[in-house]
Amino acid sequence: MNFLKKNSIHLTLSLITVTLFLGCESNFKEVQKSNFSEFVPSGEAEKINLKYTESGRITAILVSPKMMEYANVAFPFTDFPKGVDVTLYDKNNKRTIILADYATSYKSTNIIDLKGNVKITSQDGQILETDQLYFDQKNEWFFTEKNFKFTDPKGTSNGQGIDFSKDFKVINSQKIAGEIDSDE
């Protein structure tokens, strides 16, 4: 009889222990699921047309088929996964038009990353084409280390690495080749 009592106590304790372990594993998986957060936008918009003003004067117009805002992440940003069409206006109302297949605007750095068939056209007929280009909004300055093609009324040049002001008045290029007509 002692043998039966002793084994039934061990059996009962074993069953309770196994049940606890199985129950804890199930709860642990539920806790893991609850701590998992999906990377989803805090806001979305379609067919947007934003006008930026400064002292009542339009400084930029941004048009895009889709915008996705990620404001609730550690490094907030806004994505334009279907491209952008941006028109910048200077103080003399001269336009610079920017087209890109994809764009990301980073809030904390004020840098915009333009990707895919990036094309910038000034009102004076200057055109820059590249695969990727960054725009520093605070300093109104463009830059890239990628290959580019620059065309203006004087000629065409190709190179790798360029930075320039939004109105193309100041242009610094690194590796460049091409023919440009000169008045000198």
mmCIF file of C-alpha atoms in Angstrom:
data_model
loop_
_atom_site.group_PDB
_atom_site.id
_atom_site.type_symbol
_atom_site.label_atom_id
_atom_site.label_comp_id
_atom_site.label_asym_id
_atom_site.label_seq_id
_atom_site.Cartn_x
_atom_site.Cartn_y
_atom_site.Cartn_z
ATOM 1 C CA MET A 1 0.000 0.000 0.000
ATOM 2 C CA ASN A 2 2.821 2.339 0.838
ATOM 3 C CA PHE A 3 4.202 1.763 -2.631
ATOM 4 C CA LEU A 4 0.866 2.792 -4.223
ATOM 5 C CA LYS A 5 0.516 5.911 -2.069
ATOM 6 C CA LYS A 6 4.107 6.918 -2.740
ATOM 7 C CA ASN A 7 3.759 6.504 -6.510
ATOM 8 C CA SER A 8 0.395 8.257 -6.668
ATOM 9 C CA ILE A 9 1.919 11.288 -4.896
ATOM 10 C CA HIS A 10 4.814 11.338 -7.388
ATOM 11 C CA LEU A 11 2.408 10.914 -10.275
ATOM 12 C CA THR A 12 0.176 13.724 -9.031
ATOM 13 C CA LEU A 13 3.157 16.059 -8.503
ATOM 14 C CA SER A 14 4.487 15.192 -11.947
ATOM 15 C CA LEU A 15 1.121 15.951 -13.570
ATOM 16 C CA ILE A 16 0.863 19.304 -11.771
ATOM 17 C CA THR A 17 4.422 20.236 -12.792
ATOM 18 C CA VAL A 18 3.818 19.322 -16.448
ATOM 19 C CA THR A 19 0.540 21.279 -16.453
ATOM 20 C CA LEU A 20 2.278 24.341 -15.002
ATOM 21 C CA PHE A 21 5.057 24.185 -17.594
ATOM 22 C CA LEU A 22 2.608 23.827 -20.473
ATOM 23 C CA GLY A 23 0.470 26.639 -19.100
ATOM 24 C CA CYS A 24 3.482 28.937 -18.685
ATOM 25 C CA GLU A 25 4.720 28.230 -22.198
ATOM 26 C CA SER A 26 1.331 29.123 -23.626
ATOM 27 C CA ASN A 27 1.230 32.364 -21.597
ATOM 28 C CA PHE A 28 4.814 33.193 -22.576
ATOM 29 C CA LYS A 29 3.888 32.975 -26.257
ATOM 30 C CA GLU A 30 0.925 35.282 -25.648
ATOM 31 C CA VAL A 31 3.183 37.789 -23.869
ATOM 32 C CA GLN A 32 5.626 37.662 -26.789
ATOM 33 C CA LYS A 33 2.776 38.386 -29.211
ATOM 34 C CA SER A 34 1.541 41.342 -27.151
ATOM 35 C CA ASN A 35 5.019 42.915 -27.098
ATOM 36 C CA PHE A 36 5.365 42.599 -30.887
ATOM 37 C CA SER A 37 4.499 45.837 -32.644
ATOM 38 C CA GLU A 38 4.021 46.081 -36.362
ATOM 39 C CA PHE A 39 5.785 48.827 -38.304
ATOM 40 C CA VAL A 40 2.734 50.673 -39.561
ATOM 41 C CA PRO A 41 2.271 54.315 -40.514
ATOM 42 C CA SER A 42 0.587 56.664 -38.060
ATOM 43 C CA GLY A 43 -1.133 58.354 -41.006
ATOM 44 C CA GLU A 44 -1.726 57.883 -44.727
ATOM 45 C CA ALA A 45 -2.976 60.158 -47.480
ATOM 46 C CA GLU A 46 -3.681 59.709 -51.165
ATOM 47 C CA LYS A 47 -3.599 62.229 -54.012
ATOM 48 C CA ILE A 48 -1.978 64.980 -51.961
ATOM 49 C CA ASN A 49 -1.286 68.531 -53.089
ATOM 50 C CA LEU A 50 0.527 70.507 -50.362
ATOM 51 C CA LYS A 51 1.402 74.173 -50.634
ATOM 52 C CA TYR A 52 4.131 75.565 -48.358
ATOM 53 C CA THR A 53 4.064 79.288 -47.647
ATOM 54 C CA GLU A 54 6.400 81.786 -46.012
ATOM 55 C CA SER A 55 5.044 85.225 -45.148
ATOM 56 C CA GLY A 56 2.059 84.637 -47.422
ATOM 57 C CA ARG A 57 4.225 83.689 -50.432
ATOM 58 C CA ILE A 58 4.160 80.140 -51.841
ATOM 59 C CA THR A 59 7.644 78.647 -51.522
ATOM 60 C CA ALA A 60 6.892 75.066 -52.599
ATOM 61 C CA ILE A 61 4.146 72.823 -53.954
ATOM 62 C CA LEU A 62 4.344 69.073 -53.368
ATOM 63 C CA VAL A 63 2.132 66.684 -55.346
ATOM 64 C CA SER A 64 2.139 62.923 -54.740
ATOM 65 C CA PRO A 65 -0.219 59.977 -55.281
ATOM 66 C CA LYS A 66 0.504 58.596 -51.784
ATOM 67 C CA MET A 67 2.045 59.753 -48.510
ATOM 68 C CA MET A 68 2.746 57.613 -45.433
ATOM 69 C CA GLU A 69 3.609 59.299 -42.123
ATOM 70 C CA TYR A 70 5.709 57.468 -39.514
ATOM 71 C CA ALA A 71 5.568 59.974 -36.652
ATOM 72 C CA ASN A 72 5.494 57.459 -33.787
ATOM 73 C CA VAL A 73 8.932 55.914 -34.348
ATOM 74 C CA ALA A 74 12.280 56.833 -32.790
ATOM 75 C CA PHE A 75 13.456 58.556 -36.007
ATOM 76 C CA PRO A 76 10.225 60.031 -37.531
ATOM 77 C CA PHE A 77 9.903 60.243 -41.309
ATOM 78 C CA THR A 78 7.415 60.609 -44.147
ATOM 79 C CA ASP A 79 7.457 58.281 -47.156
ATOM 80 C CA PHE A 80 6.218 58.984 -50.669
ATOM 81 C CA PRO A 81 6.287 55.447 -52.134
ATOM 82 C CA LYS A 82 4.686 56.390 -55.452
ATOM 83 C CA GLY A 83 6.901 59.385 -56.168
ATOM 84 C CA VAL A 84 6.827 63.151 -55.870
ATOM 85 C CA ASP A 85 6.472 66.207 -58.079
ATOM 86 C CA VAL A 86 7.797 69.253 -56.230
ATOM 87 C CA THR A 87 7.958 72.832 -57.444
ATOM 88 C CA LEU A 88 10.233 75.180 -55.474
ATOM 89 C CA TYR A 89 9.920 78.963 -55.808
ATOM 90 C CA ASP A 90 12.690 81.435 -54.965
ATOM 91 C CA LYS A 91 12.176 85.042 -53.826
ATOM 92 C CA ASN A 92 11.965 86.198 -57.461
ATOM 93 C CA ASN A 93 9.296 83.552 -58.154
ATOM 94 C CA LYS A 94 11.669 81.472 -60.322
ATOM 95 C CA ARG A 95 10.722 77.789 -60.354
ATOM 96 C CA THR A 96 12.752 74.641 -59.864
ATOM 97 C CA ILE A 97 10.869 71.403 -60.577
ATOM 98 C CA ILE A 98 11.865 68.128 -58.923
ATOM 99 C CA LEU A 99 10.592 64.695 -59.978
ATOM 100 C CA ALA A 100 11.443 61.362 -58.328
ATOM 101 C CA ASP A 101 9.989 57.844 -58.233
ATOM 102 C CA TYR A 102 10.329 57.641 -54.425
ATOM 103 C CA ALA A 103 11.056 60.079 -51.608
ATOM 104 C CA THR A 104 11.605 60.012 -47.852
ATOM 105 C CA SER A 105 11.598 63.128 -45.690
ATOM 106 C CA TYR A 106 13.339 62.841 -42.313
ATOM 107 C CA LYS A 107 11.860 65.159 -39.670
ATOM 108 C CA SER A 108 14.794 65.499 -37.267
ATOM 109 C CA THR A 109 17.450 66.241 -39.912
ATOM 110 C CA ASN A 110 15.309 68.113 -42.486
ATOM 111 C CA ILE A 111 16.891 65.948 -45.195
ATOM 112 C CA ILE A 112 14.850 64.592 -48.098
ATOM 113 C CA ASP A 113 16.102 61.456 -49.864
ATOM 114 C CA LEU A 114 14.980 61.351 -53.515
ATOM 115 C CA LYS A 115 15.356 58.037 -55.364
ATOM 116 C CA GLY A 116 14.749 56.611 -58.809
ATOM 117 C CA ASN A 117 14.778 58.701 -61.999
ATOM 118 C CA VAL A 118 15.447 61.916 -60.115
ATOM 119 C CA LYS A 119 15.181 64.925 -62.417
ATOM 120 C CA ILE A 120 15.555 68.572 -61.474
ATOM 121 C CA THR A 121 14.748 71.300 -63.964
ATOM 122 C CA SER A 122 15.365 75.004 -63.390
ATOM 123 C CA GLN A 123 13.405 77.755 -65.077
ATOM 124 C CA ASP A 124 16.627 78.715 -66.914
ATOM 125 C CA GLY A 125 16.728 75.324 -68.691
ATOM 126 C CA GLN A 126 19.284 73.569 -66.507
ATOM 127 C CA ILE A 127 18.535 69.877 -65.917
ATOM 128 C CA LEU A 128 20.162 67.434 -63.519
ATOM 129 C CA GLU A 129 19.390 63.706 -63.722
ATOM 130 C CA THR A 130 20.555 61.014 -61.277
ATOM 131 C CA ASP A 131 19.422 57.862 -59.445
ATOM 132 C CA GLN A 132 19.555 59.345 -55.947
ATOM 133 C CA LEU A 133 19.763 62.865 -54.604
ATOM 134 C CA TYR A 134 19.525 64.406 -51.136
ATOM 135 C CA PHE A 135 18.008 67.800 -50.375
ATOM 136 C CA ASP A 136 18.960 69.719 -47.227
ATOM 137 C CA GLN A 137 15.819 71.804 -46.634
ATOM 138 C CA LYS A 138 17.406 74.099 -44.051
ATOM 139 C CA ASN A 139 20.291 75.136 -46.331
ATOM 140 C CA GLU A 140 18.358 74.677 -49.607
ATOM 141 C CA TRP A 141 21.195 72.513 -50.906
ATOM 142 C CA PHE A 142 21.215 69.351 -53.080
ATOM 143 C CA PHE A 143 23.949 66.696 -53.019
ATOM 144 C CA THR A 144 24.780 63.187 -54.231
ATOM 145 C CA GLU A 145 27.728 60.846 -54.640
ATOM 146 C CA LYS A 146 25.941 58.966 -57.455
ATOM 147 C CA ASN A 147 26.483 59.341 -61.190
ATOM 148 C CA PHE A 148 24.700 62.303 -62.736
ATOM 149 C CA LYS A 149 23.992 64.025 -66.038
ATOM 150 C CA PHE A 150 23.859 67.824 -66.085
ATOM 151 C CA THR A 151 22.468 69.696 -69.073
ATOM 152 C CA ASP A 152 22.240 73.422 -69.565
ATOM 153 C CA PRO A 153 22.034 75.691 -72.632
ATOM 154 C CA LYS A 154 25.854 75.620 -72.932
ATOM 155 C CA GLY A 155 26.212 71.822 -73.081
ATOM 156 C CA THR A 156 26.030 68.505 -71.289
ATOM 157 C CA SER A 157 28.323 66.945 -68.730
ATOM 158 C CA ASN A 158 28.396 63.645 -66.867
ATOM 159 C CA GLY A 159 30.057 62.855 -63.597
ATOM 160 C CA GLN A 160 30.001 61.279 -60.189
ATOM 161 C CA GLY A 161 29.300 63.388 -57.117
ATOM 162 C CA ILE A 162 27.789 66.852 -57.209
ATOM 163 C CA ASP A 163 26.299 69.408 -54.838
ATOM 164 C CA PHE A 164 24.486 72.623 -55.729
ATOM 165 C CA SER A 165 22.095 75.324 -54.561
ATOM 166 C CA LYS A 166 18.408 74.925 -55.366
ATOM 167 C CA ASP A 167 18.616 77.643 -58.021
ATOM 168 C CA PHE A 168 21.764 76.117 -59.673
ATOM 169 C CA LYS A 169 23.732 79.356 -59.050
ATOM 170 C CA VAL A 170 26.440 77.485 -57.131
ATOM 171 C CA ILE A 171 27.511 74.061 -58.466
ATOM 172 C CA ASN A 172 30.366 71.918 -57.157
ATOM 173 C CA SER A 173 31.111 68.693 -58.990
ATOM 174 C CA GLN A 174 33.690 66.029 -58.204
ATOM 175 C CA LYS A 175 34.400 63.794 -61.191
ATOM 176 C CA ILE A 176 33.113 65.392 -64.375
ATOM 177 C CA ALA A 177 33.453 64.885 -68.125
ATOM 178 C CA GLY A 178 31.702 66.554 -71.028
ATOM 179 C CA GLU A 179 31.681 69.533 -73.345
ATOM 180 C CA ILE A 180 30.447 72.952 -72.361
ATOM 181 C CA ASP A 181 30.575 76.067 -74.536
ATOM 182 C CA SER A 182 32.413 78.948 -72.929
ATOM 183 C CA ASP A 183 32.285 82.683 -73.643
ATOM 184 C CA GLU A 184 35.987 83.001 -72.775
#
